[in-house]
Each structure stands twice: as structure tokens, then as C-alpha cells.
Coordinates of C-alpha atoms in Angstrom, one line a residue:
D1 CA 68.2 31.1 -189.4
A2 CA 66.0 34.5 -188.3
Y3 CA 67.0 36.3 -191.0
E4 CA 67.7 34.1 -193.6
P5 CA 69.9 35.6 -195.7
V6 CA 69.6 34.1 -200.0
G7 CA 72.9 35.1 -201.8
C8 CA 77.0 35.4 -200.8
T9 CA 76.4 37.2 -198.3
V10 CA 78.5 38.5 -195.5
L11 CA 77.8 38.2 -192.3
S12 CA 79.0 40.5 -188.4
V13 CA 77.9 41.0 -185.4
D14 CA 77.8 43.7 -183.2
S15 CA 81.4 43.0 -181.0
I16 CA 79.7 44.7 -177.7
F17 CA 76.7 45.9 -178.7
M18 CA 78.4 49.9 -179.6
M19 CA 76.4 50.1 -182.3
P20 CA 73.7 52.2 -181.2
H21 CA 76.5 54.8 -178.8
L22 CA 78.4 55.7 -182.3
G23 CA 75.8 56.8 -183.3
V24 CA 75.1 59.0 -180.4
L25 CA 78.6 60.3 -180.4
S26 CA 78.5 60.9 -184.2
T27 CA 75.9 63.7 -183.5
V28 CA 79.0 65.1 -181.7
N29 CA 81.7 64.0 -183.6
E30 CA 80.8 61.8 -186.2
A31 CA 85.5 61.7 -186.9
A32 CA 85.5 59.3 -184.2
A33 CA 83.0 57.1 -184.1
I34 CA 83.9 56.3 -188.1
E35 CA 87.0 55.6 -186.5
V36 CA 85.5 53.2 -183.9
F37 CA 82.9 52.1 -186.6
V38 CA 85.1 50.4 -188.7
R39 CA 88.2 49.8 -186.3
D40 CA 86.3 47.5 -183.1
C41 CA 82.7 47.6 -183.5
L42 CA 82.0 45.1 -186.6
V43 CA 83.6 40.8 -185.6
Y44 CA 83.4 39.3 -189.3
L45 CA 82.4 36.3 -188.8
G46 CA 82.9 35.0 -192.1
T47 CA 80.4 35.5 -196.4
C48 CA 77.3 32.4 -196.2
V49 CA 76.0 31.3 -199.0
A50 CA 72.2 29.9 -199.7
P51 CA 70.6 30.1 -203.3
R52 CA 66.6 30.6 -203.4
G53 CA 64.3 27.8 -203.9
Q54 CA 63.3 24.5 -201.9
G55 CA 63.4 20.8 -203.1
K56 CA 63.2 17.7 -201.7
P57 CA 66.1 16.7 -198.2
G58 CA 68.8 14.5 -200.0
D59 CA 68.3 16.2 -203.7
Q60 CA 71.2 18.1 -206.2
C61 CA 71.2 21.5 -204.9
A62 CA 74.6 22.4 -206.2
E63 CA 77.9 22.0 -207.9
Y64 CA 81.2 23.7 -206.0
S65 CA 84.1 24.7 -206.6
I66 CA 86.7 26.9 -204.7
V67 CA 89.8 28.3 -205.3
F68 CA 91.1 29.9 -202.5
R69 CA 93.8 33.2 -202.5
D70 CA 96.2 32.0 -200.2
G71 CA 97.5 28.7 -203.2
R72 CA 95.3 25.8 -201.1
Q73 CA 94.3 23.0 -203.2
R74 CA 91.0 23.8 -205.2
E75 CA 87.5 22.4 -203.4
M76 CA 85.3 21.1 -205.5
G77 CA 82.3 19.4 -204.7
T78 CA 78.3 18.7 -205.3
L79 CA 75.4 20.5 -201.7
Q80 CA 71.6 18.6 -201.7
V81 CA 69.0 19.7 -200.7
G82 CA 69.0 20.2 -197.0
D83 CA 73.0 20.5 -196.0
L84 CA 74.7 22.9 -193.6
K85 CA 78.3 23.1 -194.6
L86 CA 81.3 24.5 -193.1
I87 CA 84.4 25.5 -194.9
A88 CA 87.1 27.4 -192.8
M89 CA 88.4 30.3 -193.9
G90 CA 89.9 32.8 -191.2
P91 CA 89.5 36.6 -191.1
G92 CA 90.9 38.0 -194.1
E93 CA 91.2 35.4 -195.9
R94 CA 89.1 35.6 -199.9
A95 CA 87.8 32.8 -202.5
Q96 CA 86.5 33.1 -205.5
I97 CA 83.1 30.1 -204.9
E98 CA 81.5 28.8 -208.6
L99 CA 78.1 27.5 -207.9
R100 CA 75.9 26.1 -210.8
P101 CA 72.7 25.1 -208.7
A102 CA 70.1 23.0 -210.4
R103 CA 67.5 24.2 -212.2
A104 CA 65.4 25.4 -209.1
F105 CA 67.4 26.9 -207.3
D106 CA 68.8 30.6 -207.4
F107 CA 71.7 32.3 -206.5
G108 CA 70.9 35.4 -207.1
E109 CA 71.5 35.2 -211.6
G110 CA 68.4 33.4 -211.8
K111 CA 67.4 29.8 -210.8
G112 CA 69.1 27.5 -212.8
K113 CA 72.1 29.8 -213.2
A114 CA 75.5 29.4 -212.3
V115 CA 76.7 31.9 -209.6
T116 CA 80.4 33.6 -209.5
R117 CA 81.3 35.7 -206.0
E118 CA 84.1 36.9 -204.3
V119 CA 83.8 35.8 -200.1
T120 CA 85.7 35.8 -197.2
G121 CA 86.4 34.6 -194.5
G122 CA 85.4 35.4 -190.7
V123 CA 86.0 33.7 -187.1
V124 CA 83.3 31.3 -188.9
G125 CA 84.0 31.4 -192.4
L126 CA 82.3 30.2 -195.4
L127 CA 79.0 28.8 -194.8
M128 CA 77.3 26.8 -197.3
D129 CA 73.3 27.0 -196.2
T130 CA 71.2 25.0 -199.0
R131 CA 68.7 23.6 -195.6
G132 CA 66.1 26.3 -198.3
R133 CA 64.3 29.6 -198.8
P134 CA 62.3 30.2 -196.5
L135 CA 64.0 27.4 -194.0
Q136 CA 61.1 25.3 -193.2
L137 CA 61.8 22.9 -190.2
P138 CA 60.3 19.4 -190.3
S139 CA 56.5 19.2 -188.1
D140 CA 57.3 15.7 -187.3
P141 CA 58.8 17.1 -184.4
A142 CA 61.9 14.2 -184.1
A143 CA 62.4 15.4 -187.7
R144 CA 62.7 18.8 -186.7
L145 CA 65.1 17.9 -183.7
A146 CA 67.5 15.7 -186.3
A147 CA 67.3 18.3 -188.4
I148 CA 68.0 20.5 -185.8
K149 CA 71.1 18.2 -184.7
K150 CA 72.4 18.0 -187.6
W151 CA 72.4 21.6 -188.6
H152 CA 74.8 22.6 -185.2
L153 CA 77.0 19.9 -185.0
A154 CA 77.4 20.9 -188.9
V155 CA 78.9 23.7 -188.0
N156 CA 80.4 22.8 -184.3
L157 CA 77.8 24.8 -182.5
Y158 CA 78.2 23.4 -180.1
P159 CA 81.7 22.5 -179.5
N160 CA 82.8 21.4 -175.6
H161 CA 79.0 18.4 -176.3
Q162 CA 81.5 16.8 -178.8
G163 CA 78.2 14.7 -180.8
Q164 CA 76.2 14.3 -177.1
A165 CA 72.0 14.7 -177.5
M166 CA 71.6 17.9 -177.0
S167 CA 68.8 18.4 -173.6
G168 CA 64.8 20.0 -174.3

């Protein structure tokens, strides 16, 4: 959440904190550094789709439709303000997503304007995040904890807990 991606953003992580070392290697052997970077460095998590804007939790944020390239059935639905939805899309899997936002939300083309983009899956999948940008947590501690628990469950962040209450 610290980065708060907006629009359609491909997310990846450095597999084993390799990038700084590849930077040094590039000064000695640029071709080798590039090859290792492309082949082994990044783990693609998937695409995050998140609009800029704020709204009242539960209000409609956007309608969406997804056409999967692998022949899977088209998926359509509505996103409410405050939703965090994860859709399974494996590494390299591609789909076309159309987003039709409510007037107060912008997926990259302006407030209320429809957007069509190609999205790519990864080890996490396609994440649709309508919690608002900038992200605002509830000020009440109990409500804040409830929201965080809901988000953790939505993305299966701690799968071994099987919905049990988190301590803290």
C-alpha cells in the first residue's frame, strides 16, 4: 500500500535482491547483467488496476468486463468503493479489461472516462483495488482493523489462517 499504484500497473519484485548487484556487474559486463536481469531477476506478480479518486464505501466505483485470451469465459461485474478483488491470472496470461468508472474516478483517461487495457497475470494475478487514492484508512481503530482484515482475506494474504482473527 505504500506505493499506491494508479491506473493499470504491472507489479514485480526483485527475486533475491539482485538489482544492486546487477548494477555493479553492468559496469564490467553489461550484456551479462542484462541477461541475468531479464531471465532471473524479476518475479512478475501481475497487474494492479486502481483508480484515482475517493468515494463513500459501498458506493459504485466502476463496472468492468474482462476478455481472457485463453478462451476462458468473459467476466463482468461491478466494483464498489472499498473493494479489493483478486482474479486468477497465471504468469504470462493476458486479458483485455474494460473499466467504466463512476464520475468521481479516473483509471487513466480522466474522471468518469472508460478505459480499455491489456493486463498480464503473474504469481498473484489481476488485482482490482477500489479503496481510493490516496488510500485513507478509517480513523477508528476497530474499523481500521476490520478493514485491514477484510483486505487480507480478499487477497488470501495469510492463507494458513483460514479466516481466523489476526492478532495485533
